[in-house]
Short mmCIF file of C-alpha atoms and ligand atoms in Angstrom, two decimals:
data_model
loop_
_atom_site.label_atom_id
_atom_site.label_comp_id
_atom_site.label_asym_id
_atom_site.label_seq_id
_atom_site.Cartn_x
_atom_site.Cartn_y
_atom_site.Cartn_z
CA UNK J 1 -8.82 -29.11 1.46
CA UNK J 2 -8.12 -31.40 4.40
CA UNK J 3 -6.44 -30.42 7.65
CA UNK J 4 -2.70 -30.13 7.45
CA UNK J 5 -0.75 -32.79 9.29
CA UNK J 6 2.83 -32.47 8.07
CA UNK J 7 3.97 -30.09 10.76
CA UNK J 8 4.31 -29.87 14.53
CA UNK J 9 1.19 -29.36 16.62
CA UNK J 10 -0.05 -25.76 16.63
CA UNK J 11 0.82 -25.21 20.28
CA UNK J 12 4.40 -26.27 19.73
CA UNK J 13 4.74 -23.98 16.69
CA UNK J 14 3.31 -21.10 18.71
CA UNK J 15 5.67 -21.82 21.59
CA UNK J 16 8.72 -21.73 19.30
CA UNK J 17 7.42 -18.61 17.54
CA UNK J 18 7.01 -16.84 20.88
CA UNK J 19 10.45 -17.98 22.03
CA UNK J 20 12.46 -16.94 18.98
CA UNK J 21 10.59 -14.86 16.43
CA UNK J 22 10.24 -11.08 16.80
CA UNK J 23 7.15 -9.94 14.86
CA UNK J 24 7.12 -6.59 13.03
CA UNK J 25 4.74 -3.85 14.25
CA UNK J 26 3.82 -6.04 17.25
CA UNK J 27 4.15 -5.99 21.03
CA UNK J 28 5.63 -9.45 21.20
CA UNK J 29 4.93 -9.98 24.91
CA UNK J 30 1.14 -9.89 24.67
CA UNK J 31 1.20 -11.81 21.37
CA UNK J 32 3.28 -14.60 22.87
CA UNK J 33 0.65 -15.12 25.59
CA UNK J 34 -2.13 -15.33 23.03
CA UNK J 35 -0.21 -17.27 20.37
CA UNK J 36 0.07 -16.17 16.73
CA UNK J 37 -2.18 -17.90 14.24
CA UNK J 38 0.01 -20.18 12.10
CA UNK J 39 -0.71 -19.92 8.37
CA UNK J 40 0.41 -23.02 6.53
CA UNK J 41 -0.83 -22.76 2.96
CA UNK J 42 -3.08 -20.78 0.64
CA UNK J 43 -5.01 -21.03 -2.61
CA UNK J 44 -7.01 -18.35 -4.41
CA UNK J 45 -8.33 -15.96 -1.75
CA UNK J 46 -8.22 -18.55 1.08
CA UNK J 47 -5.52 -19.11 3.66
CA UNK J 48 -5.35 -22.35 5.64
CA UNK J 49 -4.07 -22.32 9.21
CA UNK J 50 -2.34 -25.06 11.17
CA UNK J 51 -5.71 -26.28 12.50
CA UNK J 52 -7.11 -26.60 8.98
CA UNK J 53 -9.37 -23.52 9.22
CA UNK J 54 -10.07 -21.72 5.92
CA UNK J 55 -9.66 -17.97 6.23
CA UNK J 56 -10.82 -15.57 3.51
CA UNK J 57 -7.98 -13.08 3.05
CA UNK J 58 -9.67 -9.78 2.23
CA UNK J 59 -6.29 -8.01 2.62
CA UNK J 60 -4.19 -9.89 0.01
CA UNK J 61 -1.59 -10.52 2.72
CA UNK J 62 -0.16 -7.03 3.19
CA UNK J 63 -1.98 -5.56 0.16
CA UNK J 64 0.34 -7.49 -2.11
CA UNK J 65 -1.03 -10.83 -3.33
CA UNK J 66 -2.86 -9.21 -6.23
CA UNK J 67 -3.22 -12.32 -8.38
CA UNK J 68 -4.24 -14.54 -5.44
CA UNK J 69 -2.41 -17.44 -3.85
CA UNK J 70 -1.20 -20.69 -5.32
CA UNK J 71 -0.32 -19.83 -8.91
CA UNK J 72 2.07 -22.57 -9.97
CA UNK J 73 3.26 -20.52 -12.95
CA UNK J 74 5.15 -18.20 -10.58
CA UNK J 75 6.67 -21.10 -8.66
CA UNK J 76 7.84 -22.61 -11.93
CA UNK J 77 9.28 -19.31 -13.17
CA UNK J 78 11.25 -19.05 -9.92
CA UNK J 79 12.53 -22.63 -10.17
CA UNK J 80 13.58 -22.20 -13.82
CA UNK J 81 15.44 -18.99 -13.05
CA UNK J 82 17.12 -20.44 -9.95
CA UNK J 83 18.50 -23.28 -12.00
CA UNK J 84 19.69 -21.04 -14.82
CA UNK J 85 21.11 -18.07 -12.90
CA UNK J 86 20.16 -17.79 -9.21
CA UNK J 87 22.04 -14.58 -8.62
CA UNK J 88 24.18 -12.01 -10.21
CA UNK J 89 24.54 -8.28 -9.60
CA UNK J 90 24.23 -5.30 -11.89
CA UNK J 91 26.68 -2.97 -10.11
CA UNK J 92 29.88 -3.32 -12.07
CA UNK J 93 29.22 -3.23 -15.82
CA UNK J 94 27.19 -6.42 -15.94
CA UNK J 95 23.51 -7.12 -16.38
CA UNK J 96 21.24 -10.14 -16.77
CA UNK J 97 18.20 -11.18 -18.76
CA UNK J 98 15.48 -11.01 -16.07
CA UNK J 99 16.42 -7.46 -15.05
CA UNK J 100 16.55 -6.35 -18.69
CA UNK J 101 13.23 -7.97 -19.53
CA UNK J 102 11.45 -6.62 -16.46
CA UNK J 103 12.76 -3.07 -16.90
CA UNK J 104 11.66 -3.15 -20.54
CA UNK J 105 8.23 -4.50 -19.60
CA UNK J 106 7.71 -1.87 -16.90
CA UNK J 107 8.73 0.89 -19.28
CA UNK J 108 6.03 -0.33 -21.68
CA UNK J 109 3.38 -0.57 -18.99
CA UNK J 110 4.05 2.63 -17.06
CA UNK J 111 2.27 5.77 -18.28
CA UNK J 112 3.87 8.78 -19.94
CA UNK J 113 7.64 8.93 -20.19
CA UNK J 114 8.31 6.71 -17.17
CA UNK J 115 10.82 4.56 -19.02
CA UNK J 116 13.68 3.76 -16.64
CA UNK J 117 13.76 1.47 -13.64
CA UNK J 118 16.01 1.41 -10.57
CA UNK J 119 15.36 -1.84 -8.71
CA UNK J 120 15.13 -2.54 -4.99
CA UNK J 121 13.93 -5.45 -2.87
CA UNK J 122 10.80 -3.66 -1.62
CA UNK J 123 8.98 -0.37 -1.24
CA UNK J 124 11.01 0.99 1.68
CA UNK J 125 14.26 0.54 -0.20
CA UNK J 126 12.76 2.08 -3.33
CA UNK J 127 11.65 5.17 -1.42
CA UNK J 128 15.14 5.47 0.09
CA UNK J 129 16.40 5.43 -3.49
CA UNK J 130 13.93 8.21 -4.31
CA UNK J 131 15.15 10.44 -1.47
CA UNK J 132 18.74 10.19 -2.63
CA UNK J 133 17.85 10.34 -6.33
CA UNK J 134 15.77 13.53 -6.24
CA UNK J 135 18.39 15.32 -4.13
CA UNK J 136 21.17 14.10 -6.41
CA UNK J 137 19.14 15.12 -9.46
CA UNK J 138 18.78 18.72 -8.27
CA UNK J 139 22.43 18.89 -7.17
CA UNK J 140 23.43 17.74 -10.67
CA UNK J 141 21.32 20.56 -12.09
CA UNK J 142 23.27 23.06 -9.96
CA UNK J 143 20.67 23.37 -7.20
CA UNK J 144 22.16 21.54 -4.19
CA UNK J 145 19.86 23.40 -1.77
CA UNK J 146 16.78 22.01 -3.43
CA UNK J 147 16.51 19.00 -1.14
CA UNK J 148 13.37 19.26 1.00
CA UNK J 149 10.83 16.54 0.30
CA UNK J 150 7.24 17.35 1.18
CA UNK J 151 5.00 14.49 2.27
CA UNK J 152 1.77 14.16 4.26
CA UNK J 153 0.85 13.36 7.82
CA UNK J 154 -0.46 9.80 8.14
CA UNK J 155 1.29 8.76 4.92
CA UNK J 156 3.03 5.38 4.77
CA UNK J 157 6.15 5.03 2.66
CA UNK J 158 7.98 2.20 4.44
CA UNK J 159 9.86 1.37 7.59
CA UNK J 160 13.54 2.14 6.94
CA UNK J 161 15.04 5.36 8.36
CA UNK J 162 14.50 7.26 5.12
CA UNK J 163 11.14 5.89 4.08
CA UNK J 164 9.68 6.09 7.60
CA UNK J 165 10.81 9.72 7.67
CA UNK J 166 8.91 10.32 4.45
CA UNK J 167 5.94 8.63 6.09
CA UNK J 168 3.82 10.72 8.38
CA UNK J 169 3.16 8.26 11.19
CA UNK J 170 3.86 10.02 14.48
CA UNK J 171 4.17 6.76 16.40
CA UNK J 172 6.91 5.63 14.01
CA UNK J 173 8.80 8.92 14.26
CA UNK J 174 8.71 8.54 18.04
CA UNK J 175 11.02 5.51 17.86
CA UNK J 176 14.64 5.71 16.73
CA UNK J 177 15.15 9.42 16.15
CA UNK J 178 13.04 10.20 13.08
CA UNK J 179 12.49 12.01 10.82
CA UNK J 180 15.79 12.61 9.04
CA UNK J 181 16.43 16.29 8.10
CA UNK J 182 14.68 18.14 5.28
CA UNK J 183 11.45 16.18 5.20
CA UNK J 184 8.35 18.32 5.69
CA UNK J 185 4.80 17.06 6.34
CA UNK J 186 1.58 18.81 5.35
CA UNK J 187 -1.93 17.69 6.29
CA UNK J 188 -3.66 14.74 4.63
CA UNK J 189 -6.87 14.90 2.53
CA UNK J 190 -8.92 12.93 5.07
CA UNK J 191 -12.33 14.60 4.78
CA UNK J 192 -14.19 12.32 7.21
CA UNK J 193 -11.83 13.01 10.11
CA UNK J 194 -10.66 16.53 9.34
CA UNK J 195 -13.00 18.13 6.81
CA UNK J 196 -15.09 20.06 9.34
CA UNK J 197 -17.86 22.07 7.65
CA UNK J 198 -16.25 22.09 4.22
CA UNK J 199 -17.59 20.04 1.33
CA UNK J 200 -15.20 17.28 0.26
CA UNK J 201 -14.39 19.30 -2.90
CA UNK J 202 -13.53 22.45 -0.95
CA UNK J 203 -11.54 20.43 1.52
CA UNK J 204 -9.57 18.63 -1.21
CA UNK J 205 -8.51 21.98 -2.66
CA UNK J 206 -7.65 23.40 0.74
CA UNK J 207 -5.44 20.43 1.60
CA UNK J 208 -3.70 20.53 -1.80
CA UNK J 209 -3.02 24.24 -1.35
CA UNK J 210 -1.08 23.48 1.81
CA UNK J 211 1.56 22.20 -0.60
CA UNK J 212 1.71 25.59 -2.29
CA UNK J 213 1.87 27.38 1.06
CA UNK J 214 4.73 25.16 2.20
CA UNK J 215 6.64 25.75 -1.04
CA UNK J 216 6.16 29.52 -0.80
CA UNK J 217 7.20 29.51 2.85
CA UNK J 218 10.39 27.51 2.30
CA UNK J 219 11.12 28.92 -1.15
CA UNK J 220 10.89 26.85 -4.33
CA UNK J 221 14.68 26.74 -4.51
CA UNK J 222 14.66 24.53 -1.43
CA UNK J 223 11.93 22.04 -2.34
CA UNK J 224 12.99 19.00 -4.34
CA UNK J 225 9.88 16.85 -4.49
CA UNK J 226 6.43 16.01 -3.25
CA UNK J 227 5.58 12.37 -2.47
CA UNK J 228 2.11 10.90 -2.07
CA UNK J 229 0.23 7.64 -2.32
CA UNK J 230 -2.61 8.13 -4.85
CA UNK J 231 -4.77 6.59 -2.09
CA UNK J 232 -3.27 6.45 1.41
CA UNK J 233 -3.24 2.74 2.22
CA UNK J 234 -1.80 2.02 5.66
CA UNK J 235 -3.18 5.40 6.75
CA UNK J 236 -6.67 3.87 6.50
CA UNK J 237 -7.57 3.81 2.79
CA UNK J 238 -8.09 7.55 2.63
CA UNK J 239 -9.48 8.31 -0.84
CA UNK J 240 -8.87 11.98 -1.59
CA UNK J 241 -11.66 14.25 -2.87
CA UNK J 242 -11.66 14.60 -6.68
CA UNK J 243 -10.27 18.11 -6.48
CA UNK J 244 -7.11 17.06 -4.66
CA UNK J 245 -4.74 15.46 -7.19
CA UNK J 246 -5.34 17.89 -10.08
CA UNK J 247 -4.42 20.76 -7.74
CA UNK J 248 -1.32 18.92 -6.46
CA UNK J 249 -0.28 18.31 -10.07
CA UNK J 250 -0.80 22.00 -10.95
CA UNK J 251 1.35 23.11 -8.02
CA UNK J 252 4.17 20.67 -8.75
CA UNK J 253 4.21 21.82 -12.40
CA UNK J 254 4.14 25.50 -11.51
CA UNK J 255 7.04 25.40 -9.04
CA UNK J 256 9.08 22.66 -10.77
CA UNK J 257 8.78 20.21 -7.92
CA UNK J 258 9.26 16.55 -8.79
CA UNK J 259 6.16 14.49 -8.14
CA UNK J 260 6.69 11.03 -6.69
CA UNK J 261 3.64 8.75 -6.78
CA UNK J 262 4.06 5.96 -4.26
CA UNK J 263 2.16 3.22 -6.10
CA UNK J 264 3.32 0.36 -3.89
CA UNK J 265 -0.31 -0.51 -3.08
CA UNK J 266 -2.21 1.26 -5.86
CA UNK J 267 -0.09 -0.27 -8.63
CA UNK J 268 -0.83 -3.39 -10.67
CA UNK J 269 -4.59 -3.34 -10.91
CA UNK J 270 -5.72 -2.40 -7.43
CA UNK J 271 -7.71 0.70 -8.45
CA UNK J 272 -9.20 -0.65 -11.69
CA UNK J 273 -6.36 0.65 -13.84
CA UNK J 274 -2.86 -0.72 -13.98
CA UNK J 275 -1.69 2.26 -11.89
CA UNK J 276 -3.46 4.58 -9.45
CA UNK J 277 -1.89 7.53 -11.27
CA UNK J 278 -4.12 6.67 -14.24
CA UNK J 279 -7.20 6.53 -12.01
CA UNK J 280 -6.47 9.99 -10.55
CA UNK J 281 -4.90 11.68 -13.58
CA UNK J 282 -1.47 12.09 -11.95
CA UNK J 283 1.64 12.55 -14.12
CA UNK J 284 4.48 11.50 -11.81
CA UNK J 285 8.19 12.03 -12.45
CA UNK J 286 8.95 8.97 -10.32
CA UNK J 287 6.73 6.06 -9.38
CA UNK J 288 7.49 3.77 -6.43
CA UNK J 289 6.48 0.15 -7.03
CA UNK J 290 6.66 -3.08 -4.98
CA UNK J 291 4.00 -5.41 -3.49
CA UNK J 292 1.73 -6.24 -6.49
CA UNK J 293 4.75 -6.13 -8.83
CA UNK J 294 5.38 -9.77 -7.89
CA UNK J 295 2.05 -10.29 -6.06
CA UNK J 296 4.22 -10.86 -3.01
CA UNK J 297 5.61 -14.15 -4.37
CA UNK J 298 9.15 -12.71 -4.27
CA UNK J 299 10.56 -9.57 -2.64
CA UNK J 300 11.05 -6.90 -5.30
CA UNK J 301 10.36 -3.20 -5.73
CA UNK J 302 11.74 -0.23 -7.57
CA UNK J 303 11.47 3.30 -8.85
CA UNK J 304 10.22 3.98 -12.37
CA UNK J 305 11.76 7.24 -13.49
CA UNK J 306 10.95 9.74 -16.27
CA UNK J 307 13.14 10.34 -19.31
CA UNK J 308 14.12 13.77 -17.94
CA UNK J 309 15.16 12.52 -14.49
CA UNK J 310 16.99 9.55 -16.01
CA UNK J 311 18.84 11.80 -18.46
CA UNK J 312 20.20 13.97 -15.66
CA UNK J 313 21.03 10.96 -13.48
CA UNK J 314 22.86 9.34 -16.42
CA UNK J 315 25.66 11.89 -16.07
CA UNK J 316 26.18 11.10 -12.37
CA UNK J 317 27.81 8.08 -10.77
CA UNK J 318 24.96 7.45 -8.32
CA UNK J 319 26.58 5.88 -5.25
CA UNK J 320 23.57 3.82 -4.40
CA UNK J 321 22.24 0.30 -4.87
CA UNK J 322 21.25 -2.88 -3.12
CA UNK J 323 22.78 -6.35 -3.32
CA UNK J 324 19.37 -7.57 -4.44
CA UNK J 325 18.56 -4.73 -6.87
CA UNK J 326 16.98 -6.52 -9.84
CA UNK J 327 17.44 -9.96 -8.26
CA UNK J 328 17.08 -12.42 -11.15
CA UNK J 329 14.68 -14.81 -9.41
CA UNK J 330 12.46 -12.00 -8.10
CA UNK J 331 12.53 -10.32 -11.53
CA UNK J 332 11.55 -13.57 -13.26
CA UNK J 333 8.66 -14.00 -10.82
CA UNK J 334 7.53 -10.40 -11.38
CA UNK J 335 7.59 -10.89 -15.15
CA UNK J 336 5.46 -14.01 -14.89
CA UNK J 337 3.08 -12.14 -12.57
CA UNK J 338 2.74 -9.30 -15.10
CA UNK J 339 2.15 -11.83 -17.87
CA UNK J 340 -0.76 -13.37 -15.94
CA UNK J 341 -2.24 -9.96 -15.06
CA UNK J 342 -2.24 -9.05 -18.76
CA UNK J 343 -3.18 -12.34 -20.36
CA UNK J 344 -5.95 -13.12 -17.90
CA UNK J 345 -7.26 -9.56 -18.14
CA UNK J 346 -7.21 -9.08 -14.38
CA UNK J 347 -7.38 -5.30 -14.51
CA UNK J 348 -10.49 -5.54 -16.69
CA UNK J 349 -11.89 -8.05 -14.19
CA UNK J 350 -11.46 -5.50 -11.39
CA UNK J 351 -12.98 -2.70 -13.42
CA UNK J 352 -15.92 -4.51 -14.99
CA UNK J 353 -16.79 -7.30 -12.56
CA UNK J 354 -15.21 -7.38 -9.11
CA UNK J 355 -15.10 -3.71 -8.16
CA UNK J 356 -18.74 -2.91 -9.12
CA UNK J 357 -20.00 -5.90 -7.10
CA UNK J 358 -17.82 -5.18 -4.06
CA UNK J 359 -18.86 -1.54 -4.26
CA UNK J 360 -22.56 -2.42 -4.13
CA UNK J 361 -22.06 -4.46 -0.95
CA UNK J 362 -19.56 -2.03 0.56
CA UNK J 363 -21.74 1.08 0.29
CA UNK J 364 -24.57 -0.86 1.97
CA UNK J 365 -22.42 -1.22 5.09
CA UNK J 366 -23.44 2.34 6.01
CA UNK J 367 -26.79 0.78 7.00
CA UNK J 368 -25.01 -0.56 10.10
CA UNK J 369 -25.48 1.79 13.01
CA UNK J 370 -21.76 2.26 13.72
CA UNK J 371 -20.57 2.60 10.12
CA UNK J 372 -20.16 6.25 9.10
CA UNK J 373 -18.64 6.68 5.67
CA UNK J 374 -17.92 3.79 3.32
CA UNK J 375 -15.49 4.60 0.51
CA UNK J 376 -14.09 2.49 -2.28
CA UNK J 377 -11.99 2.80 -5.43
CA UNK J 378 -11.36 -0.37 -7.39
CA UNK J 379 -10.67 -3.07 -4.83
CA UNK J 380 -9.42 -0.80 -2.07
CA UNK J 381 -12.05 0.16 0.47
CA UNK J 382 -12.56 1.46 3.98
CA UNK J 383 -15.31 2.24 6.46
CA UNK J 384 -15.12 4.70 9.31
CA UNK J 385 -16.62 3.42 12.57
CA UNK J 386 -18.41 6.02 14.65
CA UNK J 387 -20.71 6.24 17.66
CA UNK J 388 -22.65 9.04 15.90
CA UNK J 389 -22.76 9.41 12.12
CA UNK J 390 -24.59 12.72 12.11
CA UNK J 391 -21.62 14.49 13.73
CA UNK J 392 -18.85 12.18 12.35
CA UNK J 393 -17.95 11.66 16.02
CA UNK J 394 -14.91 9.80 17.28
CA UNK J 395 -15.27 7.21 20.03
CA UNK J 396 -14.54 8.22 23.63
CA UNK J 397 -12.25 5.18 23.96
CA UNK J 398 -8.60 5.28 22.84
CA UNK J 399 -8.34 5.38 19.03
CA UNK J 400 -8.29 1.83 17.68
CA UNK J 401 -10.06 0.22 20.65
CA UNK J 402 -13.29 -0.32 18.75
CA UNK J 403 -11.46 -1.04 15.50
CA UNK J 404 -9.42 -3.82 17.06
CA UNK J 405 -12.52 -5.44 18.59
CA UNK J 406 -14.06 -5.53 15.10
CA UNK J 407 -10.89 -6.88 13.56
CA UNK J 408 -10.61 -9.67 16.15
CA UNK J 409 -14.22 -10.70 15.57
CA UNK J 410 -13.61 -10.79 11.80
CA UNK J 411 -10.54 -12.93 12.41
CA UNK J 412 -12.51 -15.38 14.54
CA UNK J 413 -15.13 -15.53 11.75
CA UNK J 414 -12.38 -16.44 9.29
CA UNK J 415 -12.30 -13.24 7.28
CA UNK J 416 -9.26 -10.98 7.40
CA UNK J 417 -9.99 -7.26 7.49
CA UNK J 418 -7.49 -4.84 8.93
CA UNK J 419 -8.26 -2.08 11.40
CA UNK J 420 -6.41 1.21 11.17
CA UNK J 421 -7.45 3.16 14.22
CA UNK J 422 -11.23 2.98 14.06
CA UNK J 423 -11.39 2.42 10.31
CA UNK J 424 -11.71 -1.06 8.80
CA UNK J 425 -10.18 -1.73 5.41
CA UNK J 426 -10.14 -4.39 2.71
CA UNK J 427 -8.00 -4.94 -0.37
CA UNK J 428 -8.77 -8.47 -1.59
CA UNK J 429 -6.89 -10.20 -4.41
CA UNK J 430 -7.83 -8.56 -7.71
CA UNK J 431 -8.86 -11.98 -9.03
CA UNK J 432 -11.63 -12.38 -6.43
CA UNK J 433 -14.70 -14.02 -8.03
CA UNK J 434 -18.37 -13.13 -7.50
CA UNK J 435 -19.03 -16.22 -5.29
CA UNK J 436 -16.02 -15.36 -3.11
CA UNK J 437 -17.24 -11.76 -2.91
CA UNK J 438 -20.64 -12.99 -1.66
CA UNK J 439 -18.90 -15.19 0.92
CA UNK J 440 -16.66 -12.31 1.99
CA UNK J 441 -19.69 -10.11 2.71
CA UNK J 442 -21.56 -12.90 4.51
CA UNK J 443 -18.59 -13.08 6.89
CA UNK J 444 -18.10 -9.32 7.12
CA UNK J 445 -21.78 -8.62 7.82
CA UNK J 446 -21.96 -11.34 10.47
CA UNK J 447 -18.80 -9.93 12.09
CA UNK J 448 -20.10 -6.36 12.14
CA UNK J 449 -23.37 -7.47 13.79
CA UNK J 450 -21.45 -9.33 16.47
CA UNK J 451 -19.04 -6.44 16.90
CA UNK J 452 -21.85 -3.92 17.39
CA UNK J 453 -23.29 -5.96 20.27
CA UNK J 454 -19.85 -6.51 21.80
CA UNK J 455 -19.12 -2.79 21.63
CA UNK J 456 -22.43 -1.90 23.25
CA UNK J 457 -22.03 -4.58 25.92
CA UNK J 458 -18.66 -3.08 26.82
CA UNK J 459 -20.15 0.43 27.03
CA UNK J 460 -17.94 1.69 24.18
CA UNK J 461 -20.68 3.12 21.93
CA UNK J 462 -19.90 6.58 23.26
CA UNK J 463 -18.77 9.73 21.51
CA UNK J 464 -15.67 11.62 22.59
CA UNK J 465 -16.63 14.97 24.05
C1 PLP C 501 4.10 -1.26 2.01
C2 PLP C 501 4.39 0.09 1.50
C3 PLP C 501 5.72 0.54 1.39
C4 PLP C 501 6.87 -0.24 1.92
O1 PLP C 501 7.13 -1.38 1.18
P1 PLP C 501 8.01 -2.56 1.82
O2 PLP C 501 8.10 -3.55 0.71
O3 PLP C 501 7.28 -3.03 3.04
O4 PLP C 501 9.33 -2.00 2.17
C5 PLP C 501 5.94 1.77 0.81
N1 PLP C 501 4.90 2.53 0.38
C6 PLP C 501 3.63 2.14 0.47
C7 PLP C 501 2.54 3.01 -0.06
C8 PLP C 501 3.33 0.91 1.07
O5 PLP C 501 2.07 0.53 1.21
#
C-alpha cells in the first residue's frame, strides 16, 4: 500500500487533534506535546498511519476487530441497511427486521437457555442494563433486598457510572464518586501477583471461596448476582486457575445467585470457542456481549438472558432502554460479521491453527530475562515483566513504568501491544494467518530485546523491596 496523501499533513492533524479532541483514558496535556499517531486506514491485521507506516495491530483495536480490518461485506451490509431503514426504535410496540434477525441468531449461538437479547450500543450500557435487570428480577420475585452485586477487584466492566462501579479499578473509582451503592468487590484470581506460596489450583479455589464468604457475611437474601469476565481483559489478561470457575459456578448455584459472564472480550471466537463460557464450563444466567459482536465495525452490545430471567422480566414493564438499542445498521453489521465468522470457520481457525502457533511463540518469551509468566488461552495472551522471576518480584519503579517503556518500543517497531501495569498483552484479530504471526513475533522479540537494554540503561531492572 502506498503512502496516504488525501489528507492534511500529519503535523496539522496532530495540532487540530490536540486543540479540540479530548482522548479517553489519557492525560491530554502530555499527549498534545507528543502528538497522537494518526491512523488513516487498515486492512487485515495492519493499520496504516498518516505517514504511510504499516503497523501490525496485535490488539484488534480495543480487543474488538475480531475478523480483521477491511471486510467490504460489512460495509456493504451497512450501506444496504442505511438505504432501507437507517433508524427506528423498538420502545413502543414496534420492531424491525435487523433486531429480530440478530436476536434470533444470538439465541441460536449462545449456549444453554440463553435465548433472549436486550440490546445496547456497547458493553458499558449492557452492564448498566444488567445491574438494573438483576435487581428488578429479584424485586419481581418478592425479594427487593436482594440487590448486591459481587464483582472482583481489577475487573473491567465499562466506563459509565454503573459499569465502572461493577469494575474493580481503584483509579476509576477515585474519579467522580464511585462506586454506586450495593456493589461489593472480592479479590481476583491473579496467581502471579497474589498467589504467594499456594499452587495455582489451591489459589483458584481460595479466591472463588471469597465469593461464598461474602455471600455468607451479607446473607444470601441480599446478594443478587456475581459478575465476572471469564478472563480478565483490561485487568491484564488474567487467566484464572482451572479450579476457579467450577467453584464459582457451584457457589452461585448453591445460594441462588445469578451469574453474569461479561463476554465483551471473550465472546465471538477469542478463546477458541464462540464464547469464553464454553472454554471454562460456565453456565451464565446473563451474558454481556459487545466488541467482537460487530468486530468493532459498528457500535453494538447487549445482554443475552436465560429463559428463566426473561420469563420473570416479561411480567414487568422494565423502565430501561437506549435510543440505539438494536440499532438497525449496527444489527445488520453484526449479523454479517457473525455470518463471516461461521462461514469462514474463524473459530476453528483460532482453535486449530492460530492459537497453537501463537502459543508456541508466546511461551518461549519466558526465555527473555525480564519475562516471568507467559499465559495464553485462544488468542488472548499476557506476559508478566519482572526484575526477578524466581521470586515473582515487582519492579522498584512505579507500577507501569517498565511496561510503558516496552509498549512505546513496540509502537516504534510498528507492532501494537498494550501494557497493563507491568504486564504486556496481545489479542490479535482471530483471522491472523501463520505468516502474520511470524511477523508479529519478529517485531515483538526485537522490541523486547531493545526494551531490556533500555530498562537496564535506565537502572530500572531492580526489585521492589
Ligand atoms: C470493553 C469492555 C466493556 C465496555 O464496553 P464498551 O463498549 O467500551 O462500553 C465491558 N466489559 C468488558 C469485559 C470489556 O472489555
